[in-house]
Amino acid sequence: MTIQLNGKGYEAPTGITVLGLLESIGLAPGRAAVEVNGRVLRREDFRRVSLAENDRVEVVHFVGGG
Amino acid sequence: MTIQLNGKGYEAPTGITVLGLLESIGLAPGRAAVEVNGRVLRREDFRRVSLAENDRVEVVHFVGGG
Amino acid sequence: MTIQLNGKGYEAPTGITVLGLLESIGLAPGRAAVEVNGRVLRREDFRRVSLAENDRVEVVHFVGGG
Amino acid sequence: MTIQLNGKGYEAPTGITVLGLLESIGLAPGRAAVEVNGRVLRREDFRRVSLAENDRVEVVHFVGGG
Amino acid sequence: MQNEHLTIAGRSYPSRLIVGTGKYPNFDVMRQAIEASGAALVTVAVRRVDLTKRGGESLLDYLDTHKVALLPNTAGCYNEEEAVRTARLAREAGLSDLIKLEVIGDEKTLFPDNEGLLKATRTLVKEGFIVLPYTNDDVVVSRRLRDAGAAAVMPLAAPIGSGLGLQNPANLRIILEEIRDIPVIVDAGVGTASDASIVMEMGADGVLMNTGIARARDPVRMARAMRLAVESGRLACEAGRVPRKLYASASSPIEGTLR
Amino acid sequence: MQNEHLTIAGRSYPSRLIVGTGKYPNFDVMRQAIEASGAALVTVAVRRVDLTKRGGESLLDYLDTHKVALLPNTAGCYNEEEAVRTARLAREAGLSDLIKLEVIGDEKTLFPDNEGLLKATRTLVKEGFIVLPYTNDDVVVSRRLRDAGAAAVMPLAAPIGSGLGLQNPANLRIILEEIRDIPVIVDAGVGTASDASIVMEMGADGVLMNTGIARARDPVRMARAMRLAVESGRLACEAGRVPRKLYASASSPIEGTLR
Amino acid sequence: MQNEHLTIAGRSYPSRLIVGTGKYPNFDVMRQAIEASGAALVTVAVRRVDLTKRGGESLLDYLDTHKVALLPNTAGCYNEEEAVRTARLAREAGLSDLIKLEVIGDEKTLFPDNEGLLKATRTLVKEGFIVLPYTNDDVVVSRRLRDAGAAAVMPLAAPIGSGLGLQNPANLRIILEEIRDIPVIVDAGVGTASDASIVMEMGADGVLMNTGIARARDPVRMARAMRLAVESGRLACEAGRVPRKLYASASSPIEGTLR
Amino acid sequence: MQNEHLTIAGRSYPSRLIVGTGKYPNFDVMRQAIEASGAALVTVAVRRVDLTKRGGESLLDYLDTHKVALLPNTAGCYNEEEAVRTARLAREAGLSDLIKLEVIGDEKTLFPDNEGLLKATRTLVKEGFIVLPYTNDDVVVSRRLRDAGAAAVMPLAAPIGSGLGLQNPANLRIILEEIRDIPVIVDAGVGTASDASIVMEMGADGVLMNTGIARARDPVRMARAMRLAVESGRLACEAGRVPRKLYASASSPIEGTLR
C-alpha cells in the first residue's frame, strides 16, 4: 500500500504498524514522534497502531536548534 | 424627569431635546458630541432627538491632549 | 640668478623684488603671503624687498581646508 | 632637639638615628620609608644616619589606595 | 523623499511635525507654541464636559482651525470598545474622519494593547475613519496595522512623556524598511530637539510630540527648536550623510604644507 | 544664553556654525553650501602656491569676504614651529589675527599634540593672534589653553572627518562646566545634523565642521540641515528640556474619560 | 536573589545559562561547548526525519541527557496551529512537558507573533505543558503570557542570531520590575560575553543563546566565556553596584599626601 | 592572546585583574575581597604616618605579600616633583621597582596632567622603575609614554570612582590598535562586572579597579563577579565573537518543518 510519509508517497506492507514502519526506516522508536492523520501518537501505541492506505504519517525527531 | 448625564443624575424638563439640553448647560452645539444610550448622535439630529426618563447621556468635547 | 622657490630651483632676474616675483608667476599680491629665508614679510614690504641668489622663498595662499 | 617630623615640630634626643626615631614612634622599620631634608634614605641606612636640629623628616608608609 | 509636506490618506499637511495640546502652563502659551512649531495637525483629547465649570475658556478658542487641522485621540482607552466609542464621538465633535487611535495596555508605561488596537483599527477603517494608530516598535504589528487599512503607523520612540528619545534604533530602522507605502510617524518619547532630528534622519515621515514641548521650561522656544529639528533631520536624511569611520580623514589638503 | 550670535574675542559673528572649505566636489557647490549654512566664519588652509598651475581658479574667487570672515588653519602642522610659521603666513595672507591652531600628534587619527599646541598658543597669543585651538576632549588641556590666552577652545567630538558624532558626552559636559569665560566650539567629527544639535543642546557655543557637509551626497542641502540643527540645538538648550523618566506620563487628562 | 540555580515551574536547574544545539561546526564541538557552558537545559528543534539519510549520526548521541534536560522548541512555526502541533510531537519525542514556544510573525526578523503566541500558550498550558514563550520586549505581552500560565517569559535582547546585544534596556527594566513571580529569561540576540552579563546585572533570571556560541570562531572557548559571564552578571546584580557619578571620587586618601 | 597571565616588564602575574585597597568598610572585608578577586597585584598609596594613632592596625597586616605583589601609586600628586618623590619613597617602603604613576591635573575629575606624567615617566624610567602610568584615552600620549619607557599604559575608562564604565570605545580601540608591544591596562571608571568584560573583549590586557569593588553593597561578592568578568571578557576576546547584523538568522534549521 502507499502512505504519505513526511509529505511524500511511501510504499509499505499492508497493515504495517507504526513500530514496523520506524524499524523499516531504521529509526529507534525512543527517538521519534509520530503523527498519523494529524493526531500525535503516544509512544506506547506505536506497537498497536496499524497504518492504512493513504494515511498521512509524519515522523519527526530532535535536531540541533536554538 | 431625571436623566443620567455624564454619569450623574440630572434633572431636565420632560421631552427636552438634545439641543435644548446643550443650551441648558451652556454649551455651543458645534463644539460637543453626544451619545444617548450608547449610540452616538449626528450633530444634525440634536434638534430632532428628545430625551426620555433614565436616558444615559454623554456629552463630550475636545480638551488638551497629546 | 637661482632662488629656491617653494622648495625648487627657480630662475629669476637678478635683483627682482618680491612683488616682481609674484607678478612673474601670475599671482595677485593681495592673495599671497611670502616668507624669505624663514622670515615672513609684511605685505607692504613686497615692493621694497629684493631677492638675492639662493634665497629660500615660500609663496603661499589660501586653499580649501577645514 | 627639635626636628620637623611630617610637617610638625617634634622633640627628639640629640643625635638620634633614623632607626631610633622609628622605634620611638612605634613603627617597624620594615614598613616605613624615610626622607630627610628632601633625600630618600635607603632602608639599610636607617641605623647609620643621625638626625640634626631642624632636620625635615618625612616618615611614610603604605595605606589603602587605588 | 520630498521635504516639507506630510501626506496622510491623500491629504497634504505643510509640516512634518504634529503637536499635542495637553499639559501647557496655560492656553495662551499653548497657542504661541503651536504657532512657533509650524504644526499643521494638532492632537486633542475627547473628554466629558465638566458640568460644574460653566462658561470657562475652551481649548478651541485658542486653536485657529483654519491653520491647523484637529487630530482627536482616544487617549485613556483601555480596550477596543472604549476606543471605538471615543472615535465615533470625536468624529461628531470635530466633523472629521481623522483619529489618532490609542488602545492602552498598561497604566505605568502607557504601552499599547496591540491586539485591541488591531481590532479597533479594523472596525474604524470599515466605518470610514482615517486611522493613525499609536503603537510600539514591533514590525509585525506595524505590518498588520497597515494591512488592516491604517493610514499611517505611529511607533513610539520611548514611553509617552518619558523624554527618553529613541530607545531602539534597530527596531525603528526595521519598521522604516518594511513600511514604505504609508507614513511612519514617530509618536511619543521625544525629549529634546535632537531626539526629533534623529528619527527624521533615519527616514521617519513625521514626528508627533506633546510633553517635550509643553513641559519644557520655555515651551514656545522649544516649539521653535522642534520645528527646526524636524526640518533639519528631514534635510539631512535627503542630503545623504557621510559614512562613519573609526579613523580620521583630513579636511585640508596634505600637499603643499610647509616642511 | 543668547541665541544667534557667537562672540569671539569681542567680535560678534551672526552664526554659531563655522564651516570649512575643503573637500567639496567643486568651488561652485562650496559657495552655495556656505551660503546655505549661514556661516559667518569659514576656515581655509595655507598652502604653497602650485607653480605648475597658473591662472586657475582661486578659492577666494568663491568666497564673499564681505559676508564671511576667514579663519585660516594650521592643518598639517606636526609641531609648534610649523604651526607658528604657518600662522604668521596666514596673517599676512589674510590680514587678520584669527587663527585656527592645529598641532597634530598622530597621522591616523589627526588627534592633537597638546603639548605642542600649548606652546604654540602661548607664542601666538604674545604676537597678538586670536587663537582658536583645535584640541581633544581633555578638560585639563582646555583649562591650560584658556589660561594661555586662547580666545576659545575647540574640543573634537570625534576624529576629523570620521562622521562619528560626539563620542564622549561626559567629557564634553565636564569641559562645558569648567570653561565658562570663553566659547567652547566643538570642532571635528560631526557626521549629520543631530550630531550638531546634540552638542549645542549640551551648551556648546558653536560647532565647526567640514567633511560632514562637503562630502554629503548633497552638500548644499546638508549645509541647510546643519544650519537648522545648530539653531535648533541652541534653542533647545535655552528652552530647557524635560527631565528623563523611565515610565510614562500621560499627555491627555485622565479625568473625564468614558468608562 | 539566589545565585546559581534557575527554578522553572518548581524544577531547579543548576545553571542560569540555557544553550542551543544548532549551527555548530559539528556535533563534537557542540558536545564540548555545551559541557564548557555548564548549561543544564539545552534547546532542540523538532524536524521531520530525513528518509534519504539513514543511519547518520543523531544529535542525541552527543547529548548526555543525564546531565542536561532537553527543551524542545517550536522554531519555524508561523501560527498557533503549527506551534501546538509541534509542541505535542516534541512531548512524545522527549517525554517531557517543557516547551520553548515560538510563534514567528516575520521571516526577516524572526520577531514573534504575540497574538498567536498567547493563544498557543493558553492551549498548551491547558494540556499540561510547561510553556516558555519566546517573545519581544513588550511588558503588556509579558504580563498576558504570565497570566495565561507561562512558566517563564523569554523576551529577546535583539533579533535571533543578530549578535547585537540588548537593544532596549528601558523595556527590559520595565519587564523585570513587572514580572516578579516567574523567571524572566533573555532569549536571543546575545553576541558576546558582556551582552550576557549586562542582562544578568539588570536582574534577569537566565539567558538563552545559540548563535553567539555556535558561530564564534572558537565555540568551546566562547561557551566558557558565556558561563562565566552569566555567573559574573548574576553576582554583580546581587552584590549591588556603585552609583554612577559624572565626577571623580578618589580611591586613595587625600590626607597625608606629601606637599 | 594568552588567557590567564598578565606580563609586565618580563614578570608574569596569574591574573589580569589588579585591585585597589582603598575605601573598604574595613580591612577584613578588604582581605576577603582581594582573595575573591584572585588579583595578584594590588595597589597601595603612600602616606605620612599619622603620629597621633600609634599601634593601630596596618594595611600590611591584611595583605599576604606572598600571594599578591604590591603596586604603590602616586595618587594625590599634582606635579612631576611630588610624583617622583612619592615613587622614590614607595620604592624604599616596598622594596620593589613597580610604580603606578599618577600625576593629577584636575581635582574634580582626577584626570591626568599628561605633560607632567611624561616628564615623571622619563625620570623614573631612568632610575630603574617599572612605570605604569595612569593616563586618559589619548593615543598620542599613550604612544609617548611607551616611547618614554613605560612598562604599560593605563588609560582610564571613565573618571576615577565614577562607575560610569567605558565612555569612549573608539578611543580605546585606537589605543589598542596602536600600542601592541606593552600591556594596555584599563584603569579607573569600572562600575560593574560588564564594564570590565567589555574592555577585556576589546583586547585590553588587564583592568585595574578599586571603588567598583570596595564600595559595592557586598564587596566580596562583587570582587568575585569582577574576577569572572575579566576572565569571561578575555575568553570572549580570544574566542572571536559573531558579527553584528541588523536582521535575524535562524538557529534552528528551516528544512523539515511541519507545514
PDB file of C-alpha atoms in Angstrom, chain H residues 10-216:
ATOM      1  CA  GLY H  10      59.014  40.406  31.973  1.00  0.00           C
ATOM      2  CA  ARG H  11      57.227  39.396  35.165  1.00  0.00           C
ATOM      3  CA  SER H  12      54.155  37.265  34.891  1.00  0.00           C
ATOM      4  CA  TYR H  13      51.123  37.717  37.171  1.00  0.00           C
ATOM      5  CA  PRO H  14      48.493  34.982  37.318  1.00  0.00           C
ATOM      6  CA  SER H  15      45.531  37.359  36.989  1.00  0.00           C
ATOM      7  CA  ARG H  16      44.575  40.124  34.617  1.00  0.00           C
ATOM      8  CA  LEU H  17      42.722  41.934  37.359  1.00  0.00           C
ATOM      9  CA  ILE H  18      44.537  44.462  39.546  1.00  0.00           C
ATOM     10  CA  VAL H  19      42.640  45.753  42.561  1.00  0.00           C
ATOM     11  CA  GLY H  20      42.999  48.639  44.953  1.00  0.00           C
ATOM     12  CA  THR H  21      43.000  48.612  48.728  1.00  0.00           C
ATOM     13  CA  GLY H  22      41.180  51.864  49.451  1.00  0.00           C
ATOM     14  CA  LYS H  23      37.655  52.684  50.573  1.00  0.00           C
ATOM     15  CA  TYR H  24      36.675  49.298  52.012  1.00  0.00           C
ATOM     16  CA  PRO H  25      34.359  49.198  55.022  1.00  0.00           C
ATOM     17  CA  ASN H  26      37.225  47.600  56.966  1.00  0.00           C
ATOM     18  CA  PHE H  27      40.454  45.668  56.489  1.00  0.00           C
ATOM     19  CA  ASP H  28      38.819  42.316  56.919  1.00  0.00           C
ATOM     20  CA  VAL H  29      36.349  42.848  54.106  1.00  0.00           C
ATOM     21  CA  MET H  30      39.255  44.108  52.012  1.00  0.00           C
ATOM     22  CA  ARG H  31      41.246  40.975  52.660  1.00  0.00           C
ATOM     23  CA  GLN H  32      38.345  38.736  51.680  1.00  0.00           C
ATOM     24  CA  ALA H  33      37.548  40.786  48.603  1.00  0.00           C
ATOM     25  CA  ILE H  34      41.126  40.681  47.378  1.00  0.00           C
ATOM     26  CA  GLU H  35      41.144  36.940  47.827  1.00  0.00           C
ATOM     27  CA  ALA H  36      37.833  36.613  45.985  1.00  0.00           C
ATOM     28  CA  SER H  37      39.127  38.787  43.164  1.00  0.00           C
ATOM     29  CA  GLY H  38      42.048  36.496  42.505  1.00  0.00           C
ATOM     30  CA  ALA H  39      44.233  39.550  41.942  1.00  0.00           C
ATOM     31  CA  ALA H  40      47.992  39.064  42.003  1.00  0.00           C
ATOM     32  CA  LEU H  41      48.793  42.775  42.061  1.00  0.00           C
ATOM     33  CA  VAL H  42      47.231  45.220  44.497  1.00  0.00           C
ATOM     34  CA  THR H  43      47.683  48.955  44.593  1.00  0.00           C
ATOM     35  CA  VAL H  44      48.558  50.836  47.751  1.00  0.00           C
ATOM     36  CA  ALA H  45      49.004  54.524  48.478  1.00  0.00           C
ATOM     37  CA  VAL H  46      51.971  56.186  50.188  1.00  0.00           C
ATOM     38  CA  ARG H  47      51.039  58.489  53.037  1.00  0.00           C
ATOM     39  CA  ARG H  48      52.654  60.116  56.023  1.00  0.00           C
ATOM     40  CA  VAL H  49      52.485  58.029  59.162  1.00  0.00           C
ATOM     41  CA  ASP H  50      49.855  59.514  61.446  1.00  0.00           C
ATOM     42  CA  LEU H  51      51.787  60.112  64.664  1.00  0.00           C
ATOM     43  CA  THR H  52      48.611  60.566  66.656  1.00  0.00           C
ATOM     44  CA  LYS H  53      47.450  56.993  66.022  1.00  0.00           C
ATOM     45  CA  ARG H  54      50.023  54.644  67.386  1.00  0.00           C
ATOM     46  CA  GLY H  55      49.769  50.924  67.295  1.00  0.00           C
ATOM     47  CA  GLY H  56      46.642  50.732  65.182  1.00  0.00           C
ATOM     48  CA  GLU H  57      46.180  48.050  62.620  1.00  0.00           C
ATOM     49  CA  SER H  58      48.188  48.361  59.492  1.00  0.00           C
ATOM     50  CA  LEU H  59      47.154  47.663  55.930  1.00  0.00           C
ATOM     51  CA  LEU H  60      50.033  45.254  55.517  1.00  0.00           C
ATOM     52  CA  ASP H  61      48.718  43.062  58.304  1.00  0.00           C
ATOM     53  CA  TYR H  62      45.881  42.199  55.959  1.00  0.00           C
ATOM     54  CA  LEU H  63      47.818  41.627  52.760  1.00  0.00           C
ATOM     55  CA  ASP H  64      49.525  38.312  52.140  1.00  0.00           C
ATOM     56  CA  THR H  65      52.517  39.549  50.189  1.00  0.00           C
ATOM     57  CA  HIS H  66      53.448  36.015  49.320  1.00  0.00           C
ATOM     58  CA  LYS H  67      50.319  35.867  47.237  1.00  0.00           C
ATOM     59  CA  VAL H  68      49.946  39.407  45.995  1.00  0.00           C
ATOM     60  CA  ALA H  69      52.585  41.866  44.853  1.00  0.00           C
ATOM     61  CA  LEU H  70      52.234  45.487  45.904  1.00  0.00           C
ATOM     62  CA  LEU H  71      51.855  48.214  43.318  1.00  0.00           C
ATOM     63  CA  PRO H  72      52.325  51.547  45.095  1.00  0.00           C
ATOM     64  CA  ASN H  73      50.714  54.575  43.494  1.00  0.00           C
ATOM     65  CA  THR H  74      51.436  58.284  43.458  1.00  0.00           C
ATOM     66  CA  ALA H  75      47.780  59.233  43.923  1.00  0.00           C
ATOM     67  CA  GLY H  76      47.311  62.775  45.111  1.00  0.00           C
ATOM     68  CA  CYS H  77      50.410  64.106  43.336  1.00  0.00           C
ATOM     69  CA  TYR H  78      49.763  67.164  41.209  1.00  0.00           C
ATOM     70  CA  ASN H  79      53.130  67.639  39.557  1.00  0.00           C
ATOM     71  CA  GLU H  80      56.201  65.797  38.411  1.00  0.00           C
ATOM     72  CA  GLU H  81      58.231  66.536  41.545  1.00  0.00           C
ATOM     73  CA  GLU H  82      55.643  65.243  44.002  1.00  0.00           C
ATOM     74  CA  ALA H  83      55.126  62.124  41.936  1.00  0.00           C
ATOM     75  CA  VAL H  84      58.829  61.352  41.608  1.00  0.00           C
ATOM     76  CA  ARG H  85      59.417  61.937  45.307  1.00  0.00           C
ATOM     77  CA  THR H  86      56.490  59.709  46.220  1.00  0.00           C
ATOM     78  CA  ALA H  87      57.724  56.996  43.873  1.00  0.00           C
ATOM     79  CA  ARG H  88      61.151  57.029  45.470  1.00  0.00           C
ATOM     80  CA  LEU H  89      59.666  56.694  48.933  1.00  0.00           C
ATOM     81  CA  ALA H  90      57.405  53.918  47.713  1.00  0.00           C
ATOM     82  CA  ARG H  91      60.404  52.018  46.440  1.00  0.00           C
ATOM     83  CA  GLU H  92      62.047  52.103  49.831  1.00  0.00           C
ATOM     84  CA  ALA H  93      58.845  51.237  51.648  1.00  0.00           C
ATOM     85  CA  GLY H  94      58.058  48.289  49.411  1.00  0.00           C
ATOM     86  CA  LEU H  95      61.483  47.266  48.164  1.00  0.00           C
ATOM     87  CA  SER H  96      60.102  46.971  44.684  1.00  0.00           C
ATOM     88  CA  ASP H  97      60.503  48.946  41.451  1.00  0.00           C
ATOM     89  CA  LEU H  98      56.866  48.833  40.462  1.00  0.00           C
ATOM     90  CA  ILE H  99      55.064  52.152  40.491  1.00  0.00           C
ATOM     91  CA  LYS H 100      51.582  53.147  39.385  1.00  0.00           C
ATOM     92  CA  LEU H 101      52.349  56.678  38.309  1.00  0.00           C
ATOM     93  CA  GLU H 102      49.672  59.310  38.738  1.00  0.00           C
ATOM     94  CA  VAL H 103      50.180  62.994  38.045  1.00  0.00           C
ATOM     95  CA  ILE H 104      46.795  64.571  38.526  1.00  0.00           C
ATOM     96  CA  GLY H 105      45.785  67.642  36.556  1.00  0.00           C
ATOM     97  CA  ASP H 106      42.327  68.369  37.928  1.00  0.00           C
ATOM     98  CA  GLU H 107      40.788  67.895  41.345  1.00  0.00           C
ATOM     99  CA  LYS H 108      37.212  67.311  40.302  1.00  0.00           C
ATOM    100  CA  THR H 109      37.828  64.757  37.587  1.00  0.00           C
ATOM    101  CA  LEU H 110      41.215  63.456  38.756  1.00  0.00           C
ATOM    102  CA  PHE H 111      42.181  63.473  35.085  1.00  0.00           C
ATOM    103  CA  PRO H 112      45.913  63.232  34.452  1.00  0.00           C
ATOM    104  CA  ASP H 113      48.323  66.044  33.708  1.00  0.00           C
ATOM    105  CA  ASN H 114      49.875  64.286  30.749  1.00  0.00           C
ATOM    106  CA  GLU H 115      52.732  66.733  30.358  1.00  0.00           C
ATOM    107  CA  GLY H 116      53.848  66.182  33.948  1.00  0.00           C
ATOM    108  CA  LEU H 117      53.178  62.477  33.593  1.00  0.00           C
ATOM    109  CA  LEU H 118      55.525  62.168  30.643  1.00  0.00           C
ATOM    110  CA  LYS H 119      58.298  64.008  32.450  1.00  0.00           C
ATOM    111  CA  ALA H 120      57.903  61.906  35.576  1.00  0.00           C
ATOM    112  CA  THR H 121      57.857  58.748  33.469  1.00  0.00           C
ATOM    113  CA  ARG H 122      61.142  59.693  31.825  1.00  0.00           C
ATOM    114  CA  THR H 123      62.754  60.477  35.183  1.00  0.00           C
ATOM    115  CA  LEU H 124      61.598  57.292  36.880  1.00  0.00           C
ATOM    116  CA  VAL H 125      62.427  55.028  33.963  1.00  0.00           C
ATOM    117  CA  LYS H 126      65.987  56.370  34.141  1.00  0.00           C
ATOM    118  CA  GLU H 127      66.062  55.490  37.826  1.00  0.00           C
ATOM    119  CA  GLY H 128      65.113  51.919  37.058  1.00  0.00           C
ATOM    120  CA  PHE H 129      61.449  51.993  37.975  1.00  0.00           C
ATOM    121  CA  ILE H 130      58.877  49.846  36.234  1.00  0.00           C
ATOM    122  CA  VAL H 131      56.439  52.627  35.450  1.00  0.00           C
ATOM    123  CA  LEU H 132      52.729  52.000  34.957  1.00  0.00           C
ATOM    124  CA  PRO H 133      51.266  55.413  34.172  1.00  0.00           C
ATOM    125  CA  TYR H 134      47.606  56.224  34.701  1.00  0.00           C
ATOM    126  CA  THR H 135      46.502  58.375  31.769  1.00  0.00           C
ATOM    127  CA  ASN H 136      43.456  59.284  29.735  1.00  0.00           C
ATOM    128  CA  ASP H 137      42.359  57.780  26.439  1.00  0.00           C
ATOM    129  CA  ASP H 138      44.646  59.813  24.191  1.00  0.00           C
ATOM    130  CA  VAL H 139      46.622  57.692  21.757  1.00  0.00           C
ATOM    131  CA  VAL H 140      49.194  60.453  21.233  1.00  0.00           C
ATOM    132  CA  VAL H 141      50.014  60.438  24.927  1.00  0.00           C
ATOM    133  CA  SER H 142      49.963  56.636  25.153  1.00  0.00           C
ATOM    134  CA  ARG H 143      52.492  56.394  22.369  1.00  0.00           C
ATOM    135  CA  ARG H 144      54.776  58.918  24.043  1.00  0.00           C
ATOM    136  CA  LEU H 145      54.536  57.107  27.351  1.00  0.00           C
ATOM    137  CA  ARG H 146      55.510  53.908  25.640  1.00  0.00           C
ATOM    138  CA  ASP H 147      58.367  55.610  23.854  1.00  0.00           C
ATOM    139  CA  ALA H 148      59.468  57.065  27.183  1.00  0.00           C
ATOM    140  CA  GLY H 149      59.856  53.550  28.526  1.00  0.00           C
ATOM    141  CA  ALA H 150      56.619  52.932  30.385  1.00  0.00           C
ATOM    142  CA  ALA H 151      56.098  49.234  31.117  1.00  0.00           C
ATOM    143  CA  ALA H 152      52.373  49.529  30.342  1.00  0.00           C
ATOM    144  CA  VAL H 153      49.883  52.260  29.610  1.00  0.00           C
ATOM    145  CA  MET H 154      46.834  52.557  31.786  1.00  0.00           C
ATOM    146  CA  PRO H 155      44.132  54.627  30.101  1.00  0.00           C
ATOM    147  CA  LEU H 156      41.002  55.362  32.079  1.00  0.00           C
ATOM    148  CA  ALA H 157      37.559  54.080  31.115  1.00  0.00           C
ATOM    149  CA  ALA H 158      35.896  56.983  32.970  1.00  0.00           C
ATOM    150  CA  PRO H 159      36.762  59.268  35.899  1.00  0.00           C
ATOM    151  CA  ILE H 160      38.227  57.503  38.945  1.00  0.00           C
ATOM    152  CA  GLY H 161      35.444  56.303  41.198  1.00  0.00           C
ATOM    153  CA  SER H 162      32.689  57.414  38.788  1.00  0.00           C
ATOM    154  CA  GLY H 163      31.440  53.920  37.985  1.00  0.00           C
ATOM    155  CA  LEU H 164      30.453  55.082  34.502  1.00  0.00           C
ATOM    156  CA  GLY H 165      32.169  52.306  32.571  1.00  0.00           C
ATOM    157  CA  LEU H 166      33.900  52.790  29.250  1.00  0.00           C
ATOM    158  CA  GLN H 167      32.939  56.225  27.905  1.00  0.00           C
ATOM    159  CA  ASN H 168      34.789  56.251  24.606  1.00  0.00           C
ATOM    160  CA  PRO H 169      35.119  52.842  22.946  1.00  0.00           C
ATOM    161  CA  ALA H 170      36.548  54.401  19.763  1.00  0.00           C
ATOM    162  CA  ASN H 171      39.480  55.909  21.639  1.00  0.00           C
ATOM    163  CA  LEU H 172      40.245  52.681  23.478  1.00  0.00           C
ATOM    164  CA  ARG H 173      40.078  50.741  20.240  1.00  0.00           C
ATOM    165  CA  ILE H 174      42.548  53.164  18.656  1.00  0.00           C
ATOM    166  CA  ILE H 175      44.944  52.793  21.598  1.00  0.00           C
ATOM    167  CA  LEU H 176      44.668  49.004  21.476  1.00  0.00           C
ATOM    168  CA  GLU H 177      45.487  49.013  17.771  1.00  0.00           C
ATOM    169  CA  GLU H 178      48.481  51.290  18.263  1.00  0.00           C
ATOM    170  CA  ILE H 179      50.056  50.009  21.486  1.00  0.00           C
ATOM    171  CA  ARG H 180      50.930  46.408  20.832  1.00  0.00           C
ATOM    172  CA  ASP H 181      54.307  45.875  22.484  1.00  0.00           C
ATOM    173  CA  ILE H 182      53.420  46.696  26.096  1.00  0.00           C
ATOM    174  CA  PRO H 183      50.225  45.909  28.004  1.00  0.00           C
ATOM    175  CA  VAL H 184      47.243  48.228  27.895  1.00  0.00           C
ATOM    176  CA  ILE H 185      45.537  48.086  31.281  1.00  0.00           C
ATOM    177  CA  VAL H 186      42.266  49.936  31.689  1.00  0.00           C
ATOM    178  CA  ASP H 187      42.438  51.866  34.940  1.00  0.00           C
ATOM    179  CA  ALA H 188      39.530  53.647  36.582  1.00  0.00           C
ATOM    180  CA  GLY H 189      35.836  54.068  35.975  1.00  0.00           C
ATOM    181  CA  VAL H 190      34.661  50.445  36.090  1.00  0.00           C
ATOM    182  CA  GLY H 191      31.318  50.315  37.883  1.00  0.00           C
ATOM    183  CA  THR H 192      30.081  46.785  37.431  1.00  0.00           C
ATOM    184  CA  ALA H 193      31.121  43.434  36.009  1.00  0.00           C
ATOM    185  CA  SER H 194      30.117  44.040  32.395  1.00  0.00           C
ATOM    186  CA  ASP H 195      32.202  47.224  32.347  1.00  0.00           C
ATOM    187  CA  ALA H 196      35.215  45.027  32.932  1.00  0.00           C
ATOM    188  CA  SER H 197      34.258  42.375  30.385  1.00  0.00           C
ATOM    189  CA  ILE H 198      33.621  45.000  27.716  1.00  0.00           C
ATOM    190  CA  VAL H 199      37.166  46.340  27.823  1.00  0.00           C
ATOM    191  CA  MET H 200      38.664  42.856  28.019  1.00  0.00           C
ATOM    192  CA  GLU H 201      36.609  41.805  24.989  1.00  0.00           C
ATOM    193  CA  MET H 202      38.063  44.730  23.072  1.00  0.00           C
ATOM    194  CA  GLY H 203      41.514  43.331  23.763  1.00  0.00           C
ATOM    195  CA  ALA H 204      42.727  45.141  26.860  1.00  0.00           C
ATOM    196  CA  ASP H 205      45.433  43.202  28.677  1.00  0.00           C
ATOM    197  CA  GLY H 206      44.107  43.910  32.130  1.00  0.00           C
ATOM    198  CA  VAL H 207      41.829  46.008  34.291  1.00  0.00           C
ATOM    199  CA  LEU H 208      42.602  47.942  37.456  1.00  0.00           C
ATOM    200  CA  MET H 209      39.800  48.925  39.783  1.00  0.00           C
ATOM    201  CA  ASN H 210      39.102  49.946  43.345  1.00  0.00           C
ATOM    202  CA  THR H 211      35.837  51.792  44.017  1.00  0.00           C
ATOM    203  CA  GLY H 212      33.732  49.421  41.903  1.00  0.00           C
ATOM    204  CA  ILE H 213      34.564  46.625  44.330  1.00  0.00           C
ATOM    205  CA  ALA H 214      35.199  48.433  47.608  1.00  0.00           C
ATOM    206  CA  ARG H 215      32.032  50.488  47.532  1.00  0.00           C
ATOM    207  CA  ALA H 216      29.673  47.831  46.223  1.00  0.00           C
TER     208      ALA H 216
END
